[in-house]
Amino acid sequence: MSLPPRAFYSLNETSARWGCAAADLAGWAATDHLTLVTSIASVICGKQPVAGIVVVSAADMMRMFRRHGPSEEECRIYRIRPQGSAEWQYITEPADGVVIKITDLLLLAEEVQKFEDERDLLRRPAGSAGSAPRYDWEGMTIMLFRRVNEQGVPATQAELIAEVQDWFAQNSPNGEIPEESTTRKKVAPIWRALRERE
């Protein structure tokens, strides 16, 4: 049984995927090209409790996305929009709002993929030498870098290969994934280099 489609992308992942700054993503969200969401614990909006995945306004958080000078690591938000609702709701409890960090912010995977499709973001430039690769090995390398940076080296090479295959299954635009033997040839040198450092 295959895994369900991916639900979210972090801002870091999307920035790496598109080759842009997080400030660009915030700008596009502030001008209604993208939607920022996050997960919150229960708050009260008027008399209504709200919890879980909610939409947040990029315009309320621009201090975290300054292009010049240092950006703040977190900010407080005072309004949210439940998914499926068109109306913003103001947080009344806690009275000082909710603290959001940039790492709390997510983009809906379906929206990311639609944005890419509409703008041909993942298509190789026509003038590049040779034919375009069948699989996104560059994206896989970025994923491996982030995985090792955030979680360390997996216990076995087989585990690493399985994670790479899962990544291709979730990120392939046409559902194609490389043969496991092909993935092993790509991953093995990386695995050896990582194990040599331990």
Coordinates of C-alpha atoms in Angstrom, one line a residue:
M1 CA 0.0 0.0 0.0
S2 CA 1.4 3.4 -1.0
L3 CA 1.6 6.4 1.3
P4 CA -1.0 9.1 1.0
P5 CA 0.1 12.4 -0.7
R6 CA 2.1 14.8 1.3
A7 CA 0.0 17.3 3.3
F8 CA 2.4 20.2 4.1
Y9 CA 5.8 21.8 3.2
S10 CA 7.8 23.9 5.6
L11 CA 9.0 27.3 4.5
N12 CA 12.6 26.0 4.5
E13 CA 11.7 23.1 2.3
T14 CA 9.8 25.3 -0.1
S15 CA 12.6 27.9 -0.2
A16 CA 15.1 25.2 -1.2
R17 CA 12.7 23.7 -3.6
W18 CA 12.0 27.0 -5.5
G19 CA 15.4 28.6 -4.9
C20 CA 13.9 31.7 -3.2
A21 CA 14.0 33.4 0.1
A22 CA 11.5 32.9 2.9
A23 CA 10.7 36.6 2.5
D24 CA 9.5 35.9 -1.0
L25 CA 7.1 33.2 0.3
A26 CA 5.8 35.6 2.9
G27 CA 5.3 38.3 0.3
W28 CA 3.4 35.9 -1.9
A29 CA 1.3 34.8 1.0
A30 CA 0.6 38.5 2.0
T31 CA -0.6 39.1 -1.6
D32 CA -2.9 36.0 -1.7
H33 CA -0.8 33.8 -3.9
L34 CA -0.1 31.3 -1.1
T35 CA -1.7 30.5 2.3
L36 CA 0.3 30.2 5.5
V37 CA -1.1 27.7 8.1
T38 CA 0.1 26.6 11.5
S39 CA -1.1 24.3 14.3
I40 CA -2.3 25.9 17.5
A41 CA -3.5 24.7 20.9
S42 CA -7.0 25.7 21.9
V43 CA -7.8 29.4 22.0
I44 CA -11.0 31.3 22.4
C45 CA -12.3 33.7 19.7
G46 CA -15.2 35.5 21.2
K47 CA -17.0 32.5 22.8
Q48 CA -15.8 30.0 20.2
P49 CA -12.9 27.6 21.0
V50 CA -10.6 27.1 18.0
A51 CA -7.7 24.6 17.8
G52 CA -5.7 22.6 15.3
I53 CA -4.6 23.7 11.8
V54 CA -5.5 27.4 11.1
V55 CA -4.7 30.0 8.5
V56 CA -2.5 32.9 9.7
S57 CA -1.9 36.2 8.0
A58 CA 1.6 36.8 6.5
A59 CA 0.9 40.5 6.8
D60 CA 0.8 40.1 10.6
M61 CA 4.2 38.5 10.7
M62 CA 6.3 40.5 8.3
R63 CA 8.8 41.4 11.1
M64 CA 10.0 37.8 10.8
F65 CA 10.7 38.2 7.1
R66 CA 12.8 41.4 6.8
R67 CA 15.1 41.6 3.8
H68 CA 17.3 44.2 5.3
G69 CA 18.5 44.0 8.9
P70 CA 17.8 41.2 11.4
S71 CA 14.4 39.5 11.4
E72 CA 12.7 38.6 14.6
E73 CA 12.6 34.9 15.5
E74 CA 9.0 35.0 16.6
C75 CA 6.0 37.2 16.9
R76 CA 2.5 37.3 18.4
I77 CA -0.6 36.9 16.3
Y78 CA -4.0 38.1 17.3
R79 CA -6.2 36.7 14.6
I80 CA -6.6 33.4 12.9
R81 CA -8.9 31.8 10.3
P82 CA -10.2 28.3 10.7
Q83 CA -9.7 26.2 7.6
G84 CA -12.6 26.4 5.3
S85 CA -13.7 29.7 6.7
A86 CA -13.5 33.1 4.9
E87 CA -13.7 35.1 8.1
W88 CA -10.8 36.2 10.3
Q89 CA -11.5 35.6 14.0
Y90 CA -9.8 37.6 16.7
I91 CA -8.2 35.7 19.7
T92 CA -9.8 36.9 22.9
E93 CA -8.2 34.2 25.2
P94 CA -5.3 34.3 25.8
A95 CA -5.5 38.1 25.6
D96 CA -1.9 38.5 24.5
G97 CA -2.4 36.3 21.4
V98 CA -0.4 33.3 20.3
V99 CA 3.4 33.2 19.8
I100 CA 4.4 31.9 16.4
K101 CA 7.9 31.0 15.2
I102 CA 8.9 30.8 11.6
T103 CA 9.5 27.1 12.0
D104 CA 5.8 26.7 13.0
L105 CA 4.6 28.0 9.6
L106 CA 3.6 25.6 6.8
L107 CA 2.3 25.7 3.3
L108 CA -0.4 23.2 2.1
A109 CA 1.3 20.7 -0.3
E110 CA -1.6 20.8 -2.7
E111 CA -1.2 24.6 -3.0
V112 CA 2.5 24.4 -3.4
Q113 CA 2.1 21.9 -6.3
K114 CA -0.5 24.1 -7.9
F115 CA 1.7 27.1 -7.6
E116 CA 4.6 25.1 -9.3
D117 CA 2.3 23.8 -12.0
E118 CA 1.0 27.2 -12.9
R119 CA 4.5 28.7 -13.2
D120 CA 6.4 25.7 -14.5
L121 CA 8.8 26.1 -11.5
L122 CA 10.2 22.6 -11.7
R123 CA 10.8 22.5 -15.4
R124 CA 14.5 22.6 -16.5
P125 CA 15.6 25.6 -18.6
A126 CA 15.3 24.8 -22.3
G127 CA 18.9 26.0 -22.9
S128 CA 20.5 23.6 -20.5
A129 CA 22.9 21.1 -22.0
G130 CA 21.7 17.5 -22.4
S131 CA 18.3 16.1 -21.6
A132 CA 16.6 16.8 -18.3
P133 CA 17.1 14.0 -15.7
R134 CA 14.2 11.7 -15.2
Y135 CA 14.3 12.0 -11.4
D136 CA 14.9 14.9 -9.1
W137 CA 18.3 13.8 -7.7
E138 CA 19.1 17.4 -6.7
G139 CA 16.0 17.6 -4.6
M140 CA 16.8 14.2 -3.1
T141 CA 20.3 15.5 -2.1
I142 CA 18.7 18.6 -0.4
M143 CA 16.3 16.2 1.5
L144 CA 19.2 14.0 2.6
F145 CA 21.2 17.1 3.8
R146 CA 18.2 18.3 5.9
R147 CA 17.5 14.8 7.2
V148 CA 21.1 14.3 8.4
N149 CA 21.3 17.8 9.8
E150 CA 18.0 17.5 11.7
Q151 CA 17.9 13.8 12.7
G152 CA 21.4 12.5 12.2
V153 CA 22.6 9.5 10.1
P154 CA 20.1 6.5 10.1
A155 CA 21.2 3.2 11.6
T156 CA 21.5 1.4 8.3
Q157 CA 22.0 2.1 4.6
A158 CA 18.8 0.2 3.9
E159 CA 16.9 2.6 6.1
L160 CA 18.4 5.6 4.2
I161 CA 17.4 4.1 0.8
A162 CA 13.9 3.5 2.1
E163 CA 13.6 7.1 3.1
V164 CA 14.8 8.3 -0.3
Q165 CA 12.3 6.0 -2.1
D166 CA 9.5 7.4 0.1
W167 CA 10.7 10.9 -0.7
F168 CA 10.5 10.2 -4.4
A169 CA 7.0 8.6 -4.0
Q170 CA 5.8 11.8 -2.2
N171 CA 7.4 14.3 -4.5
S172 CA 7.3 12.8 -8.0
P173 CA 5.0 14.9 -10.2
N174 CA 4.0 11.8 -12.2
G175 CA 4.3 9.1 -9.5
E176 CA 7.4 7.6 -11.0
I177 CA 10.2 6.5 -8.6
P178 CA 13.6 5.2 -9.5
E179 CA 14.5 1.5 -9.2
E180 CA 15.9 0.6 -5.8
S181 CA 19.2 -0.5 -7.4
T182 CA 19.5 3.0 -9.0
T183 CA 18.8 4.7 -5.7
R184 CA 21.4 2.5 -4.0
K185 CA 24.1 3.6 -6.5
K186 CA 23.3 7.2 -5.8
V187 CA 23.0 6.8 -2.0
A188 CA 25.9 4.4 -1.3
P189 CA 28.7 7.0 -1.8
I190 CA 26.9 9.5 0.5
W191 CA 26.3 6.7 3.1
R192 CA 30.0 5.8 3.0
A193 CA 31.1 9.4 3.4
L194 CA 28.7 9.9 6.3
R195 CA 29.8 6.7 8.1
E196 CA 33.5 7.7 7.7
R197 CA 32.9 10.8 9.8
E198 CA 31.5 8.8 12.8

